[in-house]
Every structure is written in C-alpha cells, then in structure tokens.
Amino acid sequence: MKNIALLLWKIRENRYSVTQLAAALEHQLATNGVHVPVRMVEGSDNLVNSAIRLVDKGYHVIVGFSLLTTVLVERYNEIREAVGLLRKHGNVTLIAGGAHATGDPVGTLGLGFDFVFHGEAEETLYTFIGEILDKGDPLNTPGILYRQDESIHYTGRQPRVEIDLYPPFPYWNNVYSPLEITRGCIWGCRYCEVPYMHGAILKHRSIENVSYYAKLFWSSGRRDLRFISPSALSYQGDGRRVNLDAVCTLFERLSRHRDSYGGRIFYGTFPSEIRPEHAADHDAVKCLARWVANRNIIIGAQSGSNRILQAINRGHTIETVYEAVEVLNRYGFSVDIDFIYALPMETDDDLKATLEHSRRLAEKYKARIHAHYFLPLPGTPMENMEPREPPRWFIRGLNKLLGQGKLYGDWLKQRTLSWRIVDMVRKGIILGLRGWRRVRRRR
C-alpha cells in the first residue's frame, strides 16, 4: 500500500465546494479505516511547495483543482504555471473537477491534468484514491476522463450521489461553511451550468440531517448559519412548487438548536436565492418572516423582457417578479434582484424593457438591482454564443442607477471575463460540448 496524500487547491471562489469535497472524502476514509492526509492549501505557490515537500518524504501526492470557468480565465497563467511545475516531479498525479471541468472536460485535460472528474466527485474521488492505494487500476473509477494512446477516454457515468450520506463541512477540523441542503435544478436555464452538472432531479438533505449539522455549527460558537441551494424554497420539493410543510418543519426543528446556542438562520440570501414564483407564495414568505434573521431576500429576474425569459428557459415572466417583490415587501423583506445584461439574443426593445423594469423595481419597491454580464459557460446550450455588447444609452442608464445607489455588482469585471472566455474558445483552449466528439467510451 502506497503512502498517499491529497492536496486540494483552495481559493475564495471555490472555498465552499472544496470544503465540502474534503469533508466527504475524509468521512469516507475514516469510516473505512484508511489513513490518507487530506489538506486544503490556499494559493498556488503554497500548493506546489507543499506537494514537493510531501514527495520528498516519500508520498504519492494527488493534487486536485476545483475549477470554475471564471477562475480559469482569470487565473489561467497561474494555473498553467502550477501544473507545469508539478508535472516536473515524479509521484504527483494532477486531477481537476468542478463546474468548468464538467462543462469542458477535454479542454481541461489539455491544460496538463492527468485525470478530469466529470460531475459530482464525492464518490468517484474516494474510489479513485482506493484504486491507487491498493495498486489497482484508477481507470476502474467511473466518471473520469484521461488521455491514452493519443485518444481521450471516458470511464462512464458515475453513480448518483446522495448528499445525506456526507457531512457538509469537516467539523472535526473546526472548519465550517454554509450548509448545502439542495442540489440540482429542474429548470434548465440555457446559460446556467447547475442543471447540466448536477441534473434535473433535485437531491435534498433530510430535515434530521440538516438539524444535526446545524447543531454542530452553532455549538462550535458560530452564530449565523447560511445555506446553499439553487432555490431555497425548493427544499424537499420537486422544484416547481414549494413544499411548505417541509420548509416550516425545518425551521421549527432548527429553532430548537438556534435558541439553545444563540444562533441565527439566514435563508434565501447569499449564497442562495429564491425563484420569483416561490417568493410570490404568501404562505411561504410568511413562514420565512417568522423564522429567519435576514430581512433581505435575493430573487432572480434575469431579464425584463418576457421574450428573452422564454428564450433562456427561465420558466417565469417579469410579472411574476413584481408579484414576488410585492409579497416580500409586505412581510418586511427588502429585495435584491438579479438581472443579466448582454444576452446574445437581446434586441434594443428587450434592453429597453430590462432597463425600464430595473428602474421601476428600484424606485417603486426600493429593490436593489444586482447587475450581471452574460458569460458563455461551457457545457450549457449557450456556450458558443457571444455577448451582445449593450449600446451606450443602456450603459448610461445602468450608471445612473449605480450613482443613485440602486444598482450594484461586478458586471464590468464579468464583461472582461466574458470576452476572455470568447477568446479562449476561439483559440481552442476551451472546447465545451464540441470536445466530447473526441471522447471514446472505455470498454
């Protein structure tokens, strides 16, 4: 049996996913009596130096990168340099996973990684490490891509992950993060990676499971518990309708621990949001108002044009957004509303509608507009579409809202990142779905 260590590259942008992956892996290793050091290492220089030190001590080091597309384009040179330095040392295996690696597995292999994990990695990474430990064949691991004989191979779909089986954070190391309660999305918005990475069947933590980890969180002395969910009021539901009984029962159970430890519940705010049609449900919002500490809710509008909302498959109208804001205001919540600008199929009329609704929502309901710039993310139906650069009159309108304190967001930074993605697609660095044509199924 080899001496193996796993190092995970941790940065601000991937801290939640890496923490969750480390927790799942350490839990499985401990449960099965296997000793493999698992470390989250901040910064690429520290990562390289830590790997080299472990190699010198006789370890076979697996170095893992969890990648977002925005992280790749922003830190491309840094990642390539770290991968290049690590490849010079024996006994280092380089792996990559995350949303970008799932959307562009072949392009990610081209960055110099030995293996790319496609989709959820909780179980596949444990299997992969087990094969290396037992001197087996890591290619027996489902859900990975690799290069062999000048071809790219895929080992097949991995098993469905049940999130209830794994802790949401490595509390035994006194490390905590927001608690994931739902994974997946049924809506298939054409610009979003979530449904194409995690699937259209929602997976939920049970009320008992969430309550258990909430107690651990608050008993550690931490106060504000937040949750990760594509849409917070989808909890224990099918994604279309609110399961009000489950949501309210969850809050009732959590409140027992919250009151014992002086904690607070933050729900429907960062790092999650609520779909407009769910926020338009009076009973659901009334339940939120009774139990949660936050007085701000995030909802996604994405466009003020119903034509665009239909084209991107949002599943709601702009009128639903108004209904949601009115209900939320009635129960004492302020609202932040996400809008995406520079969508490729937008016409001037669509942009006028979006700008007008942004103004009206901000002025009438005191909503804050959270501005985003369209990103052509690999693995989505819109991966090969380029943003439509907004005209000057539209930019002036956004800047006016910004100056009035009614708009915020990193949309100008995203504008730069979006065109970098386009450039990397043109250069063949990012391949997306077209890269799958090169992949062979392992027999």
Protein backbone atom coordinates (compact mmCIF):
# COMPACT_ATOMS: atom_id res chain seq x y z
CA MET A 1 0.00 0.00 0.00
CA LYS A 2 1.39 3.39 -1.03
CA ASN A 3 1.73 6.46 1.15
CA ILE A 4 -0.74 8.82 -0.47
CA ALA A 5 -1.66 12.41 0.30
CA LEU A 6 -4.33 14.57 -1.31
CA LEU A 7 -3.86 18.32 -1.66
CA LEU A 8 -6.80 20.47 -2.76
CA TRP A 9 -6.25 23.95 -4.21
CA LYS A 10 -8.41 26.34 -2.20
CA ILE A 11 -9.19 29.92 -3.15
CA ARG A 12 -12.00 32.29 -2.28
CA GLU A 13 -14.04 31.39 -5.35
CA ASN A 14 -14.06 27.62 -4.76
CA ARG A 15 -13.91 27.53 -0.97
CA TYR A 16 -17.38 26.07 -0.45
CA SER A 17 -17.06 23.24 -2.97
CA VAL A 18 -13.54 22.31 -1.84
CA THR A 19 -14.53 22.32 1.83
CA GLN A 20 -17.49 20.09 1.07
CA LEU A 21 -15.40 17.69 -1.03
CA ALA A 22 -12.73 17.44 1.66
CA ALA A 23 -15.40 16.70 4.26
CA ALA A 24 -16.95 13.92 2.18
CA LEU A 25 -13.61 12.30 1.42
CA GLU A 26 -12.24 12.46 4.96
CA HIS A 27 -15.51 10.99 6.24
CA GLN A 28 -15.31 8.03 3.85
CA LEU A 29 -11.64 7.41 4.61
CA ALA A 30 -12.19 7.49 8.37
CA THR A 31 -15.29 5.29 8.13
CA ASN A 32 -13.30 2.64 6.27
CA GLY A 33 -10.19 2.92 8.44
CA VAL A 34 -7.98 4.32 5.67
CA HIS A 35 -5.35 6.92 6.51
CA VAL A 36 -4.75 9.41 3.73
CA PRO A 37 -3.85 13.01 4.63
CA VAL A 38 -6.31 15.43 3.01
CA ARG A 39 -5.29 19.08 3.05
CA MET A 40 -6.82 22.22 1.63
CA VAL A 41 -3.97 24.52 0.58
CA GLU A 42 -4.51 28.21 -0.13
CA GLY A 43 -2.60 29.72 -3.05
CA SER A 44 -0.81 28.05 -5.95
CA ASP A 45 2.71 28.69 -4.60
CA ASN A 46 1.84 27.03 -1.30
CA LEU A 47 0.23 24.18 -3.20
CA VAL A 48 3.34 23.49 -5.29
CA ASN A 49 5.69 23.75 -2.32
CA SER A 50 3.51 21.51 -0.15
CA ALA A 51 3.35 18.86 -2.87
CA ILE A 52 7.11 18.89 -3.37
CA ARG A 53 7.76 18.51 0.36
CA LEU A 54 5.44 15.51 0.55
CA VAL A 55 7.06 13.89 -2.50
CA ASP A 56 10.44 14.30 -0.82
CA LYS A 57 9.03 12.46 2.19
CA GLY A 58 8.06 9.51 0.01
CA TYR A 59 4.39 10.28 -0.62
CA HIS A 60 2.49 9.81 -3.85
CA VAL A 61 0.71 13.17 -3.99
CA ILE A 62 -2.61 13.73 -5.69
CA VAL A 63 -3.15 17.43 -6.38
CA GLY A 64 -6.72 18.48 -7.08
CA PHE A 65 -8.03 21.67 -8.70
CA SER A 66 -11.73 22.55 -8.44
CA LEU A 67 -12.32 24.92 -11.35
CA LEU A 68 -14.94 27.47 -12.26
CA THR A 69 -14.80 28.93 -15.76
CA THR A 70 -14.36 32.44 -14.37
CA VAL A 71 -11.48 31.20 -12.19
CA LEU A 72 -9.80 29.56 -15.18
CA VAL A 73 -9.87 32.65 -17.37
CA GLU A 74 -8.86 34.97 -14.53
CA ARG A 75 -6.06 32.73 -13.23
CA TYR A 76 -5.12 30.92 -16.42
CA ASN A 77 -1.38 31.70 -16.29
CA GLU A 78 -1.21 30.92 -12.57
CA ILE A 79 -2.90 27.53 -13.06
CA ARG A 80 -0.76 26.61 -16.07
CA GLU A 81 2.42 27.55 -14.19
CA ALA A 82 1.46 25.49 -11.13
CA VAL A 83 0.52 22.49 -13.28
CA GLY A 84 3.78 22.80 -15.24
CA LEU A 85 5.89 22.90 -12.07
CA LEU A 86 4.09 19.93 -10.54
CA ARG A 87 4.46 17.84 -13.70
CA LYS A 88 8.24 18.05 -13.34
CA HIS A 89 8.13 15.96 -10.16
CA GLY A 90 7.57 12.24 -10.02
CA ASN A 91 4.88 10.75 -7.83
CA VAL A 92 2.46 13.61 -8.49
CA THR A 93 -0.93 12.95 -10.05
CA LEU A 94 -2.83 16.01 -11.25
CA ILE A 95 -6.63 15.95 -11.24
CA ALA A 96 -9.30 18.54 -11.94
CA GLY A 97 -13.01 18.75 -11.28
CA GLY A 98 -15.76 21.27 -10.65
CA ALA A 99 -18.22 23.10 -12.87
CA HIS A 100 -15.70 24.07 -15.56
CA ALA A 101 -14.12 20.62 -15.76
CA THR A 102 -17.59 19.11 -16.13
CA GLY A 103 -18.60 21.57 -18.85
CA ASP A 104 -15.26 21.33 -20.68
CA PRO A 105 -13.55 18.05 -19.68
CA VAL A 106 -11.49 17.69 -22.86
CA GLY A 107 -10.25 21.28 -22.76
CA THR A 108 -9.37 20.82 -19.10
CA LEU A 109 -7.30 17.75 -19.91
CA GLY A 110 -5.44 19.92 -22.38
CA LEU A 111 -4.27 22.13 -19.53
CA GLY A 112 -1.95 19.33 -18.39
CA PHE A 113 -4.07 17.34 -15.95
CA ASP A 114 -3.78 13.55 -15.78
CA PHE A 115 -7.45 12.97 -15.00
CA VAL A 116 -10.60 15.07 -15.16
CA PHE A 117 -13.60 14.28 -12.96
CA HIS A 118 -16.92 14.78 -14.72
CA GLY A 119 -19.84 15.74 -12.47
CA GLU A 120 -20.11 15.13 -8.75
CA ALA A 121 -16.89 13.85 -7.19
CA GLU A 122 -17.73 12.72 -3.64
CA GLU A 123 -17.80 9.03 -4.54
CA THR A 124 -15.57 8.96 -7.60
CA LEU A 125 -12.64 10.58 -5.81
CA TYR A 126 -12.83 8.05 -2.97
CA THR A 127 -12.92 5.19 -5.49
CA PHE A 128 -10.02 6.72 -7.41
CA ILE A 129 -7.84 7.01 -4.30
CA GLY A 130 -8.76 3.48 -3.26
CA GLU A 131 -7.58 2.08 -6.58
CA ILE A 132 -4.23 3.86 -6.24
CA LEU A 133 -3.83 2.73 -2.62
CA ASP A 134 -4.45 -0.91 -3.48
CA LYS A 135 -2.25 -0.78 -6.59
CA GLY A 136 -5.32 -1.37 -8.68
CA ASP A 137 -6.35 0.43 -11.83
CA PRO A 138 -7.59 4.00 -11.29
CA LEU A 139 -9.30 3.67 -14.67
CA ASN A 140 -11.84 1.46 -12.92
CA THR A 141 -13.21 4.69 -11.45
CA PRO A 142 -16.45 5.80 -13.15
CA GLY A 143 -16.86 9.42 -14.15
CA ILE A 144 -13.30 10.32 -15.18
CA LEU A 145 -11.61 11.28 -18.44
CA TYR A 146 -7.98 10.57 -19.31
CA ARG A 147 -5.63 10.54 -22.28
CA GLN A 148 -4.18 7.27 -23.60
CA ASP A 149 -2.67 6.29 -26.96
CA GLU A 150 -3.31 9.78 -28.32
CA SER A 151 -7.03 9.37 -27.62
CA ILE A 152 -9.27 10.66 -24.85
CA HIS A 153 -11.31 8.12 -22.95
CA TYR A 154 -14.26 8.31 -20.56
CA THR A 155 -14.95 5.64 -17.96
CA GLY A 156 -18.72 6.17 -17.98
CA ARG A 157 -21.31 7.85 -15.80
CA GLN A 158 -20.69 7.82 -12.06
CA PRO A 159 -23.36 6.70 -9.56
CA ARG A 160 -25.88 9.22 -8.26
CA VAL A 161 -24.63 10.97 -5.13
CA GLU A 162 -26.93 11.09 -2.11
CA ILE A 163 -25.89 14.21 -0.22
CA ASP A 164 -27.38 12.96 3.04
CA LEU A 165 -24.54 10.43 3.23
CA TYR A 166 -21.83 13.06 3.54
CA PRO A 167 -21.14 15.85 6.02
CA PRO A 168 -21.40 19.36 4.56
CA PHE A 169 -18.18 20.54 6.23
CA PRO A 170 -15.23 18.95 8.12
CA TYR A 171 -16.38 19.98 11.59
CA TRP A 172 -13.79 17.64 13.17
CA ASN A 173 -11.14 20.08 11.89
CA ASN A 174 -13.14 23.03 13.21
CA VAL A 175 -13.87 24.08 9.62
CA TYR A 176 -17.41 25.21 8.80
CA SER A 177 -19.17 26.66 5.78
CA PRO A 178 -22.74 27.29 4.58
CA LEU A 179 -24.79 24.10 4.67
CA GLU A 180 -25.88 22.63 1.33
CA ILE A 181 -29.49 21.49 1.56
CA THR A 182 -30.49 21.03 -2.10
CA ARG A 183 -28.52 20.07 -5.20
CA GLY A 184 -29.71 20.15 -8.81
CA CYS A 185 -32.27 22.21 -10.74
CA ILE A 186 -35.19 21.22 -12.94
CA TRP A 187 -35.44 24.40 -14.99
CA GLY A 188 -32.51 24.09 -17.36
CA CYS A 189 -31.89 27.80 -17.85
CA ARG A 190 -29.81 27.86 -21.02
CA TYR A 191 -26.98 30.00 -19.61
CA CYS A 192 -26.53 28.13 -16.29
CA GLU A 193 -24.17 25.23 -15.51
CA VAL A 194 -26.06 23.92 -12.46
CA PRO A 195 -28.68 21.68 -14.15
CA TYR A 196 -26.11 20.35 -16.62
CA MET A 197 -23.65 19.43 -13.85
CA HIS A 198 -25.99 18.16 -11.14
CA GLY A 199 -29.01 17.05 -13.17
CA ALA A 200 -32.70 17.88 -13.20
CA ILE A 201 -33.66 15.62 -10.28
CA LEU A 202 -33.35 17.51 -7.02
CA LYS A 203 -31.46 15.97 -4.12
CA HIS A 204 -32.18 17.21 -0.61
CA ARG A 205 -30.68 16.73 2.81
CA SER A 206 -33.27 15.37 5.21
CA ILE A 207 -34.63 17.57 7.97
CA GLU A 208 -32.89 15.34 10.54
CA ASN A 209 -29.57 15.65 8.71
CA VAL A 210 -29.77 19.44 8.37
CA SER A 211 -30.77 19.77 12.02
CA TYR A 212 -27.84 17.61 13.15
CA TYR A 213 -25.23 19.67 11.32
CA ALA A 214 -26.87 22.95 12.30
CA LYS A 215 -26.48 21.93 15.93
CA LEU A 216 -22.78 21.19 15.35
CA PHE A 217 -22.37 24.56 13.65
CA TRP A 218 -23.96 26.56 16.45
CA SER A 219 -22.36 24.52 19.24
CA SER A 220 -18.94 25.48 17.81
CA GLY A 221 -19.62 29.07 18.85
CA ARG A 222 -20.54 30.31 15.38
CA ARG A 223 -23.70 32.31 15.09
CA ASP A 224 -25.01 32.91 11.57
CA LEU A 225 -25.94 29.75 9.67
CA ARG A 226 -26.39 30.11 5.92
CA PHE A 227 -27.49 27.60 3.31
CA ILE A 228 -26.52 26.58 -0.23
CA SER A 229 -29.35 25.88 -2.63
CA PRO A 230 -30.14 26.79 -6.26
CA SER A 231 -33.53 27.96 -4.96
CA ALA A 232 -34.03 27.91 -1.21
CA LEU A 233 -37.81 27.36 -1.30
CA SER A 234 -37.32 24.25 -3.45
CA TYR A 235 -36.30 22.38 -0.30
CA GLN A 236 -37.86 18.89 -0.17
CA GLY A 237 -39.96 19.77 -3.22
CA ASP A 238 -39.97 18.97 -6.93
CA GLY A 239 -38.56 22.38 -7.87
CA ARG A 240 -41.84 23.70 -9.26
CA ARG A 241 -43.90 24.04 -6.11
CA VAL A 242 -43.00 24.96 -2.55
CA ASN A 243 -43.20 22.11 -0.05
CA LEU A 244 -44.45 24.39 2.68
CA ASP A 245 -44.79 21.68 5.32
CA ALA A 246 -41.15 20.64 4.87
CA VAL A 247 -39.79 24.20 4.89
CA CYS A 248 -41.70 25.25 8.01
CA THR A 249 -40.91 21.97 9.79
CA LEU A 250 -37.23 22.50 9.01
CA PHE A 251 -37.32 25.95 10.62
CA GLU A 252 -39.17 24.63 13.66
CA ARG A 253 -36.53 21.93 14.15
CA LEU A 254 -33.67 24.34 13.62
CA SER A 255 -35.11 26.84 16.06
CA ARG A 256 -34.64 24.39 18.96
CA HIS A 257 -30.86 24.41 18.45
CA ARG A 258 -30.76 28.06 17.39
CA ASP A 259 -32.34 29.19 20.66
CA SER A 260 -30.10 26.94 22.75
CA TYR A 261 -26.89 28.37 21.28
CA GLY A 262 -27.92 31.92 20.39
CA GLY A 263 -27.65 31.31 16.66
CA ARG A 264 -29.39 32.90 13.70
CA ILE A 265 -30.89 31.45 10.50
CA PHE A 266 -30.15 33.18 7.18
CA TYR A 267 -32.27 31.74 4.36
CA GLY A 268 -32.97 32.88 0.80
CA THR A 269 -29.97 35.17 0.82
CA PHE A 270 -26.30 34.66 -0.12
CA PRO A 271 -25.12 32.03 -1.04
CA SER A 272 -28.58 31.03 -2.26
CA GLU A 273 -31.61 32.76 -3.74
CA ILE A 274 -35.33 32.17 -4.31
CA ARG A 275 -37.18 31.78 -7.59
CA PRO A 276 -39.78 34.52 -8.21
CA GLU A 277 -42.81 32.21 -8.33
CA HIS A 278 -41.80 30.71 -4.97
CA ALA A 279 -41.33 34.15 -3.44
CA ALA A 280 -44.82 35.08 -4.67
CA ASP A 281 -46.28 32.39 -2.37
CA HIS A 282 -47.76 34.28 0.61
CA ASP A 283 -47.70 31.32 2.99
CA ALA A 284 -44.06 30.50 2.18
CA VAL A 285 -42.91 34.09 2.71
CA LYS A 286 -44.95 34.33 5.92
CA CYS A 287 -43.10 31.24 7.16
CA LEU A 288 -39.76 32.83 6.28
CA ALA A 289 -40.67 36.07 8.06
CA ARG A 290 -41.43 34.16 11.24
CA TRP A 291 -38.20 32.18 11.45
CA VAL A 292 -35.27 33.79 9.62
CA ALA A 293 -32.95 36.57 10.77
CA ASN A 294 -32.27 38.12 7.37
CA ARG A 295 -34.53 40.94 6.23
CA ASN A 296 -33.23 40.77 2.66
CA ILE A 297 -34.08 38.16 0.01
CA ILE A 298 -32.38 37.55 -3.35
CA ILE A 299 -34.51 36.62 -6.36
CA GLY A 300 -33.53 36.06 -9.97
CA ALA A 301 -35.34 38.04 -12.67
CA GLN A 302 -32.51 37.88 -15.29
CA SER A 303 -34.41 39.95 -17.88
CA GLY A 304 -37.24 42.45 -18.10
CA SER A 305 -38.33 41.04 -21.46
CA ASN A 306 -40.74 38.11 -21.47
CA ARG A 307 -39.45 37.18 -24.92
CA ILE A 308 -35.93 36.79 -23.51
CA LEU A 309 -37.16 34.97 -20.40
CA GLN A 310 -38.80 32.41 -22.66
CA ALA A 311 -35.73 32.17 -24.91
CA ILE A 312 -33.41 31.40 -21.98
CA ASN A 313 -35.95 28.97 -20.47
CA ARG A 314 -36.44 30.76 -17.16
CA GLY A 315 -39.96 29.44 -16.61
CA HIS A 316 -41.45 32.69 -15.27
CA THR A 317 -42.44 36.14 -16.52
CA ILE A 318 -41.48 39.65 -15.45
CA GLU A 319 -44.98 39.98 -13.98
CA THR A 320 -44.12 37.13 -11.59
CA VAL A 321 -41.11 39.13 -10.42
CA TYR A 322 -43.38 42.04 -9.48
CA GLU A 323 -45.71 39.69 -7.60
CA ALA A 324 -42.76 38.27 -5.67
CA VAL A 325 -41.38 41.70 -4.71
CA GLU A 326 -44.80 42.89 -3.55
CA VAL A 327 -45.27 39.82 -1.34
CA LEU A 328 -41.75 40.04 0.09
CA ASN A 329 -42.17 43.74 0.87
CA ARG A 330 -45.50 43.04 2.56
CA TYR A 331 -43.76 40.72 5.02
CA GLY A 332 -40.94 43.12 5.76
CA PHE A 333 -38.25 41.94 3.35
CA SER A 334 -36.13 44.14 1.13
CA VAL A 335 -35.23 42.55 -2.19
CA ASP A 336 -32.12 42.22 -4.34
CA ILE A 337 -32.96 41.28 -7.94
CA ASP A 338 -30.52 39.64 -10.33
CA PHE A 339 -30.51 40.83 -13.94
CA ILE A 340 -28.22 39.57 -16.71
CA TYR A 341 -27.21 42.09 -19.37
CA ALA A 342 -25.61 41.48 -22.79
CA LEU A 343 -27.55 38.31 -23.52
CA PRO A 344 -26.79 37.37 -27.15
CA MET A 345 -30.38 37.38 -28.44
CA GLU A 346 -31.35 40.74 -26.93
CA THR A 347 -32.70 43.45 -29.20
CA ASP A 348 -32.89 47.14 -28.33
CA ASP A 349 -36.54 46.63 -27.37
CA ASP A 350 -35.54 43.86 -24.95
CA LEU A 351 -32.86 46.08 -23.42
CA LYS A 352 -35.33 48.97 -23.07
CA ALA A 353 -37.74 46.66 -21.25
CA THR A 354 -35.00 45.39 -18.94
CA LEU A 355 -33.75 48.90 -18.13
CA GLU A 356 -37.28 50.19 -17.54
CA HIS A 357 -38.18 47.32 -15.22
CA SER A 358 -34.88 47.72 -13.38
CA ARG A 359 -35.73 51.39 -12.77
CA ARG A 360 -39.34 50.71 -11.80
CA LEU A 361 -38.49 47.93 -9.36
CA ALA A 362 -35.82 50.07 -7.75
CA GLU A 363 -38.00 53.17 -7.48
CA LYS A 364 -41.37 51.66 -6.54
CA TYR A 365 -40.21 48.84 -4.27
CA LYS A 366 -36.79 50.10 -3.14
CA ALA A 367 -35.27 46.95 -4.64
CA ARG A 368 -31.54 46.82 -5.35
CA ILE A 369 -30.59 45.65 -8.82
CA HIS A 370 -27.73 43.15 -8.91
CA ALA A 371 -26.19 43.54 -12.34
CA HIS A 372 -24.52 40.64 -14.18
CA TYR A 373 -22.91 40.40 -17.61
CA PHE A 374 -23.63 37.31 -19.73
CA LEU A 375 -20.96 34.60 -19.52
CA PRO A 376 -20.89 31.89 -22.26
CA LEU A 377 -20.20 29.00 -19.88
CA PRO A 378 -19.04 25.68 -21.37
CA GLY A 379 -21.41 22.76 -21.08
CA THR A 380 -24.51 24.96 -21.42
CA PRO A 381 -26.71 25.42 -24.51
CA MET A 382 -25.39 28.99 -24.82
CA GLU A 383 -21.70 28.09 -24.63
CA ASN A 384 -20.93 29.15 -28.20
CA MET A 385 -22.88 32.41 -28.11
CA GLU A 386 -21.07 35.71 -27.78
CA PRO A 387 -22.44 38.52 -25.61
CA ARG A 388 -24.27 41.33 -27.30
CA GLU A 389 -22.42 44.45 -26.20
CA PRO A 390 -25.04 46.84 -24.76
CA PRO A 391 -25.37 50.25 -26.51
CA ARG A 392 -24.17 53.41 -24.86
CA TRP A 393 -27.65 54.60 -23.87
CA PHE A 394 -28.14 51.39 -21.93
CA ILE A 395 -24.79 51.73 -20.14
CA ARG A 396 -25.68 55.32 -19.23
CA GLY A 397 -28.95 54.07 -17.75
CA LEU A 398 -27.15 51.48 -15.62
CA ASN A 399 -24.60 54.05 -14.47
CA LYS A 400 -27.41 56.36 -13.41
CA LEU A 401 -28.92 53.60 -11.26
CA LEU A 402 -25.44 52.88 -9.90
CA GLY A 403 -24.94 56.53 -8.96
CA GLN A 404 -28.31 56.57 -7.19
CA GLY A 405 -27.31 53.54 -5.09
CA LYS A 406 -29.99 51.39 -6.74
CA LEU A 407 -27.64 49.04 -8.61
CA TYR A 408 -24.51 47.09 -7.68
CA GLY A 409 -22.47 44.12 -8.88
CA ASP A 410 -19.31 43.06 -10.69
CA TRP A 411 -20.84 43.25 -14.15
CA LEU A 412 -17.93 45.29 -15.57
CA LYS A 413 -15.45 42.68 -14.32
CA GLN A 414 -17.70 39.96 -15.76
CA ARG A 415 -17.69 41.86 -19.06
CA THR A 416 -13.91 41.41 -19.25
CA LEU A 417 -14.16 37.75 -18.21
CA SER A 418 -16.89 37.08 -20.76
CA TRP A 419 -14.76 38.27 -23.67
CA ARG A 420 -11.79 36.32 -22.31
CA ILE A 421 -13.95 33.19 -22.43
CA VAL A 422 -14.84 34.01 -26.03
CA ASP A 423 -11.15 34.46 -26.85
CA MET A 424 -10.21 31.13 -25.25
CA VAL A 425 -12.97 29.39 -27.20
CA ARG A 426 -11.66 30.91 -30.43
CA LYS A 427 -8.13 29.73 -29.59
CA GLY A 428 -9.33 26.20 -28.83
CA ILE A 429 -8.35 26.34 -25.16
CA ILE A 430 -11.99 25.95 -24.11
CA LEU A 431 -13.78 23.29 -26.15
CA GLY A 432 -17.03 22.70 -24.27
CA LEU A 433 -19.52 20.25 -25.69
CA ARG A 434 -17.71 20.00 -29.04
CA GLY A 435 -14.81 18.38 -27.18
CA TRP A 436 -16.97 15.35 -26.46
CA ARG A 437 -16.63 14.34 -30.12
CA ARG A 438 -13.05 13.32 -29.29
CA VAL A 439 -14.03 11.10 -26.39
CA ARG A 440 -14.12 7.33 -26.54
CA ARG A 441 -16.02 5.21 -24.07
CA ARG A 442 -13.80 2.76 -22.17
CA ARG A 443 -14.78 -0.83 -22.88
